[in-house]
Coordinates of C-alpha atoms in Angstrom, one line a residue:
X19 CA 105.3 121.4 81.6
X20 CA 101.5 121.1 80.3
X21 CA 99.5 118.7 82.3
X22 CA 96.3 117.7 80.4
X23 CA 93.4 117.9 83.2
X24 CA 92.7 114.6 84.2
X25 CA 90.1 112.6 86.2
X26 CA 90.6 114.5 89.4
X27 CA 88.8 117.6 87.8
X28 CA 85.6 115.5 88.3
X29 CA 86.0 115.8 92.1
X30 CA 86.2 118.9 94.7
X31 CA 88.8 117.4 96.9
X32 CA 91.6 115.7 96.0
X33 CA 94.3 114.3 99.3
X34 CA 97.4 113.7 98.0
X35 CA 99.6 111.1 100.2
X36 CA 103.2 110.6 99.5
X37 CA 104.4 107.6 100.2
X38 CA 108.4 105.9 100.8
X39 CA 109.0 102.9 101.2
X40 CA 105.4 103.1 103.2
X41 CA 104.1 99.2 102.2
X42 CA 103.6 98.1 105.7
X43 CA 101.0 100.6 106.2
X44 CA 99.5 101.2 102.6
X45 CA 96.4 98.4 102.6
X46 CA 95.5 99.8 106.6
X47 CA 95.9 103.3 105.2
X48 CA 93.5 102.2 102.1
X49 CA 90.5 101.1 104.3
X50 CA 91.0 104.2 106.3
X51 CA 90.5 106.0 103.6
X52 CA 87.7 103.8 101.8
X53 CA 85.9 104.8 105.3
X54 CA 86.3 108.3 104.8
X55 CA 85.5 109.1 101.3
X56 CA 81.6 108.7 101.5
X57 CA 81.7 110.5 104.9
X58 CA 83.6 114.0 103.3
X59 CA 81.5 117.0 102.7
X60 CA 83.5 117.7 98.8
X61 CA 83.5 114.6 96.3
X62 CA 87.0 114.0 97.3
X63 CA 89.7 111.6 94.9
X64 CA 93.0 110.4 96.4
X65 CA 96.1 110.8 95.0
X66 CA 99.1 108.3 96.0
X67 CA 102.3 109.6 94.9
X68 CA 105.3 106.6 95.8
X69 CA 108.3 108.5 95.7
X70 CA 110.7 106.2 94.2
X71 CA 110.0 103.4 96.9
X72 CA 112.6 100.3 96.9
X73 CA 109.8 98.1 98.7
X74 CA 106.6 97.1 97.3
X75 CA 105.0 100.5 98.5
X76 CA 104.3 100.6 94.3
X77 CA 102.7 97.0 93.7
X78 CA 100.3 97.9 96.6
X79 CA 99.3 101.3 95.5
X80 CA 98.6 100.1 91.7
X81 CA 96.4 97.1 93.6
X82 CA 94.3 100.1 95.5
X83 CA 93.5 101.9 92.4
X84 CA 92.6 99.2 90.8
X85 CA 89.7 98.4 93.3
X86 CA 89.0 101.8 94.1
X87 CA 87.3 104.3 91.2
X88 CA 88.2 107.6 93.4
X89 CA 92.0 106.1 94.2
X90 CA 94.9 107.1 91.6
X91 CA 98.5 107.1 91.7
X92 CA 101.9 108.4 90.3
X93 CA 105.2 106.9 90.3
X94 CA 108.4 109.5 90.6
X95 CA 111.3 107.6 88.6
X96 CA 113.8 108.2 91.7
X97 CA 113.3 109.4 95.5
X98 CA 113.3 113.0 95.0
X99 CA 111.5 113.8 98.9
X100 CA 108.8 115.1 100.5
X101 CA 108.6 118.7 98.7
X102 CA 109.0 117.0 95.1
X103 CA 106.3 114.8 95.6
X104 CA 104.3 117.1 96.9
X105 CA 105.0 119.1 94.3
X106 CA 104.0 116.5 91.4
X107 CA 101.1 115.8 93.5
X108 CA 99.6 119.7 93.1
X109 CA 100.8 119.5 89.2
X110 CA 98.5 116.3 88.5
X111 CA 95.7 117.9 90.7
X112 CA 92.6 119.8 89.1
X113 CA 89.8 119.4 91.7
X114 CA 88.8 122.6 93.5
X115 CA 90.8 121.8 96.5
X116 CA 94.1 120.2 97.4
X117 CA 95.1 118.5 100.8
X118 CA 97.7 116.0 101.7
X119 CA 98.7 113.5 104.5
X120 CA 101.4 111.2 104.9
X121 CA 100.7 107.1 104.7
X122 CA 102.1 106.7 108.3
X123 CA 98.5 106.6 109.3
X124 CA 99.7 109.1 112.4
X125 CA 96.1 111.5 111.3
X126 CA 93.0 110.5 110.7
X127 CA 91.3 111.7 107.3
X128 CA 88.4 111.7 109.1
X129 CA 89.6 115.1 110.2
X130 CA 89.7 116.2 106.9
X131 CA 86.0 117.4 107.6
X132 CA 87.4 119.9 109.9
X133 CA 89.5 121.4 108.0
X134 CA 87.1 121.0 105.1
X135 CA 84.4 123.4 106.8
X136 CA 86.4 126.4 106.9
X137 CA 88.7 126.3 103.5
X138 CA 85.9 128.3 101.9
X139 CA 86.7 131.5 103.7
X140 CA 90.4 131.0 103.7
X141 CA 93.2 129.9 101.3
X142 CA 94.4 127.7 103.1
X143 CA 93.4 125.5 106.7
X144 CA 96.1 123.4 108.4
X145 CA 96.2 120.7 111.4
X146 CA 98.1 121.2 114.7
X147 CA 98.6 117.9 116.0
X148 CA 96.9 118.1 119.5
X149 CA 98.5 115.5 122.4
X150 CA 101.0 114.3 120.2
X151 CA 101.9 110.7 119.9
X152 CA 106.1 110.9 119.4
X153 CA 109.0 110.6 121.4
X154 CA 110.1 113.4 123.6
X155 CA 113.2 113.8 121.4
X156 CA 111.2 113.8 118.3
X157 CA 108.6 117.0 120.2
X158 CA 111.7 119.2 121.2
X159 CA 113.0 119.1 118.0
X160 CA 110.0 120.3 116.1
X161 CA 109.6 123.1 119.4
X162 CA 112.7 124.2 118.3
X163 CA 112.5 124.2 114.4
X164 CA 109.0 125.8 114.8
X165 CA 110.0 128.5 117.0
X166 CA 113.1 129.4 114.4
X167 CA 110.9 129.1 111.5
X168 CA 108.3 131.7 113.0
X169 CA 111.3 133.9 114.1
X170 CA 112.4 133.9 110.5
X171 CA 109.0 133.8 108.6
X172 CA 106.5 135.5 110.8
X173 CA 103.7 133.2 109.7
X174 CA 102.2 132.7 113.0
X175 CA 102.0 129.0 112.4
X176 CA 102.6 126.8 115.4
X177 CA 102.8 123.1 113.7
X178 CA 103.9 123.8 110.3
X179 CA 105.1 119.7 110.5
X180 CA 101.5 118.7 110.6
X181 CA 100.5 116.8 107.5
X182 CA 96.9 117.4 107.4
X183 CA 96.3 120.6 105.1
X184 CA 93.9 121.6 102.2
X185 CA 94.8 124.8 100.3
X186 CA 92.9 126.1 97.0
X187 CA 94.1 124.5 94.4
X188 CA 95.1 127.7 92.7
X189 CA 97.5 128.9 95.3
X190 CA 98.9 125.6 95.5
X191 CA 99.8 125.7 91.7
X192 CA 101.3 129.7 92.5
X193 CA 103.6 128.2 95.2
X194 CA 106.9 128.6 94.1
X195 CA 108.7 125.3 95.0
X196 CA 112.1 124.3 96.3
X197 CA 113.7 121.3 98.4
X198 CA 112.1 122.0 101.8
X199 CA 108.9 123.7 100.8
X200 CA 106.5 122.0 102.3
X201 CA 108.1 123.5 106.0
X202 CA 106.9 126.7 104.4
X203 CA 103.3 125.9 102.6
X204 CA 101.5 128.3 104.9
X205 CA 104.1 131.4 104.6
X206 CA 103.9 130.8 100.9
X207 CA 100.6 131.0 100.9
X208 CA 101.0 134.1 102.9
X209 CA 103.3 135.8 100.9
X210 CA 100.7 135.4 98.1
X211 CA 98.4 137.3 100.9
X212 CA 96.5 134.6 101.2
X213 CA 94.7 133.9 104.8
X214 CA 95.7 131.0 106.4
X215 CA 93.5 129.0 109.5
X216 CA 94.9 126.6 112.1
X217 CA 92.6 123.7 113.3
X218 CA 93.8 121.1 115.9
X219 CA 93.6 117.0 115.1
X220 CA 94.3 114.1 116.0
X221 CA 97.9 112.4 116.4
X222 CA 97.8 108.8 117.0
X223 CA 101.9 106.8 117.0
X224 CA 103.0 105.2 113.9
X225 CA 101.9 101.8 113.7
X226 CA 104.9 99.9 111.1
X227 CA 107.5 101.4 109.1
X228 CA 110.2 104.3 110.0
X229 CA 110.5 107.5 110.0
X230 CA 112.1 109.1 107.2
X231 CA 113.1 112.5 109.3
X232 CA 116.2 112.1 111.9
X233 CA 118.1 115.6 113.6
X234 CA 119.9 116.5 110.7
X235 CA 116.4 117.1 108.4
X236 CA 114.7 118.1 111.1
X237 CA 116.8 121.0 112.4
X238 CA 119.8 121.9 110.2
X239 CA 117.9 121.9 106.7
X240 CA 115.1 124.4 107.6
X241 CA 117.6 126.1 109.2
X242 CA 119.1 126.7 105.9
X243 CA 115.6 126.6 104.1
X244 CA 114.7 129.8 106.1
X245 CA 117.1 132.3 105.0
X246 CA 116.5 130.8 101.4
X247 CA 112.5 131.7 102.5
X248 CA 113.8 135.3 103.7
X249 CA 115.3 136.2 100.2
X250 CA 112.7 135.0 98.2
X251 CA 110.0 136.9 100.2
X252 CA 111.7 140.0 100.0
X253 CA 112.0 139.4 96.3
X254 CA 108.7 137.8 95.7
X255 CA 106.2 139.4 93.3
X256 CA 102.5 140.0 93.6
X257 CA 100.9 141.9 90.6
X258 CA 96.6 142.4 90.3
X259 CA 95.6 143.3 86.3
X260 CA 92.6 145.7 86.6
X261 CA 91.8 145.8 83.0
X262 CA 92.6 143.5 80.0
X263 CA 91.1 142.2 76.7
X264 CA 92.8 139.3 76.2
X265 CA 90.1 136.1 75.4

């Protein structure tokens, strides 16, 4: 697929958000983000990415760009999930640096400055939530899917769910993508021997909409996604060219 570079090379930053079925929160989210934008140490764009939405998550999103010159969006034909749109997201990106959060407006961008200070020295900086703001039920299930995905992965990370992260654009682009990825951004990065940082933010409870995660994509899919990440690490290749004369 060649993607002609578009208007988010004329930034540093771009935050991708994708967004399901998300129109309850999408205006709040927008002045959230207005607020943010002139505050951000990079030139920073946002990127909206509606992932098929059956609500007016789209009409709202197309409104935002419209009134805001750094706001643009994509529209995925069908709901293809979280990994997918992230995935289009990185694809359509060509500023310096890459981040995402969700619309659910449970992080701040504001603590995109955090992360932002660091992702100079490594490849990629990610959020733990600190005092999060979900059910009990919600918490032990990520204590559990965490702790098998570091038993699996050895990536060290302790809040791989968190979805405040930046990551050089050109690693994001080298990720090799699959349904699940994003449980996995930071051991992909990893594998690429990349170095990863871990920052904590803030987690605030979702103010409208649902959530689109219940036990069964919470638990058994990265279940499965982990032995998938096993065979393709031991598998994965990393080449460096020391010479060449190709212009």
């Amino acid at each position: 697929m060649n993607i002609k570079v578009n208007s988010t090379a004329n930034y540093r930053f771009t935050i991708i958000i994708p967004a399901y079925n998300e129109a309850d929160n999408i205006f709040i989210l927008e002045k959230s983000l207005q607020k943010f934008l002139p505050r951000s140490i990079l030139t920073t764009c946002v990127l909206f990415v509606d992932d098929g939405s059956k609500d007016n998550s789209l009409i709202k999103i197309q409104e935002i760009c419209i009134r805001n010159p750094a706001f643009f969006y994509l529209h995925l034909e069908k709901n293809s999930g979280l990994s997918a749109a992230l995935k289009a997201g990185i694809d359509y990106t060509f500023s310096e640096y890459v981040g995402y959060m969700d619309a659910d407006l449970q992080t701040n961008p504001d603590d995109f400055n955090l992360l932002l200070h660091d992702i100079s020295d490594y490849e990629m900086v990610t959020g733990i939530r600190a005092n999060r703001k979900d059910s009990f039920f919600k918490k032990l299930q990520s204590i559990i899917a965490n702790g098998f995905r570091r038993m699996m992965t050895h990536d060290g990370i302790s809040d791989t769910g968190c979805p405040l992260k930046i990551i050089h654009t050109d690693f994001a682009k080298r990720i090799p993508f699959f349904n699940g990825m994003h449980r996995f951004l930071a051991a992909l990065i990893l594998l690429q021997n990349g170095k990863v940082k871990q920052i904590p933010v803030r987690h605030y409870p979702r103010m409208a909409g649902t959530s689109k995660y219940n036990l069964w994509n919470r638990l058994y899919g990265p279940f499965i996604d982990c032995f998938a990440y096993r065979w393709m690490k031991k598998r994965y290749i990393n080449y460096y060219v020391s010479a060449f004369n190709v212009d």
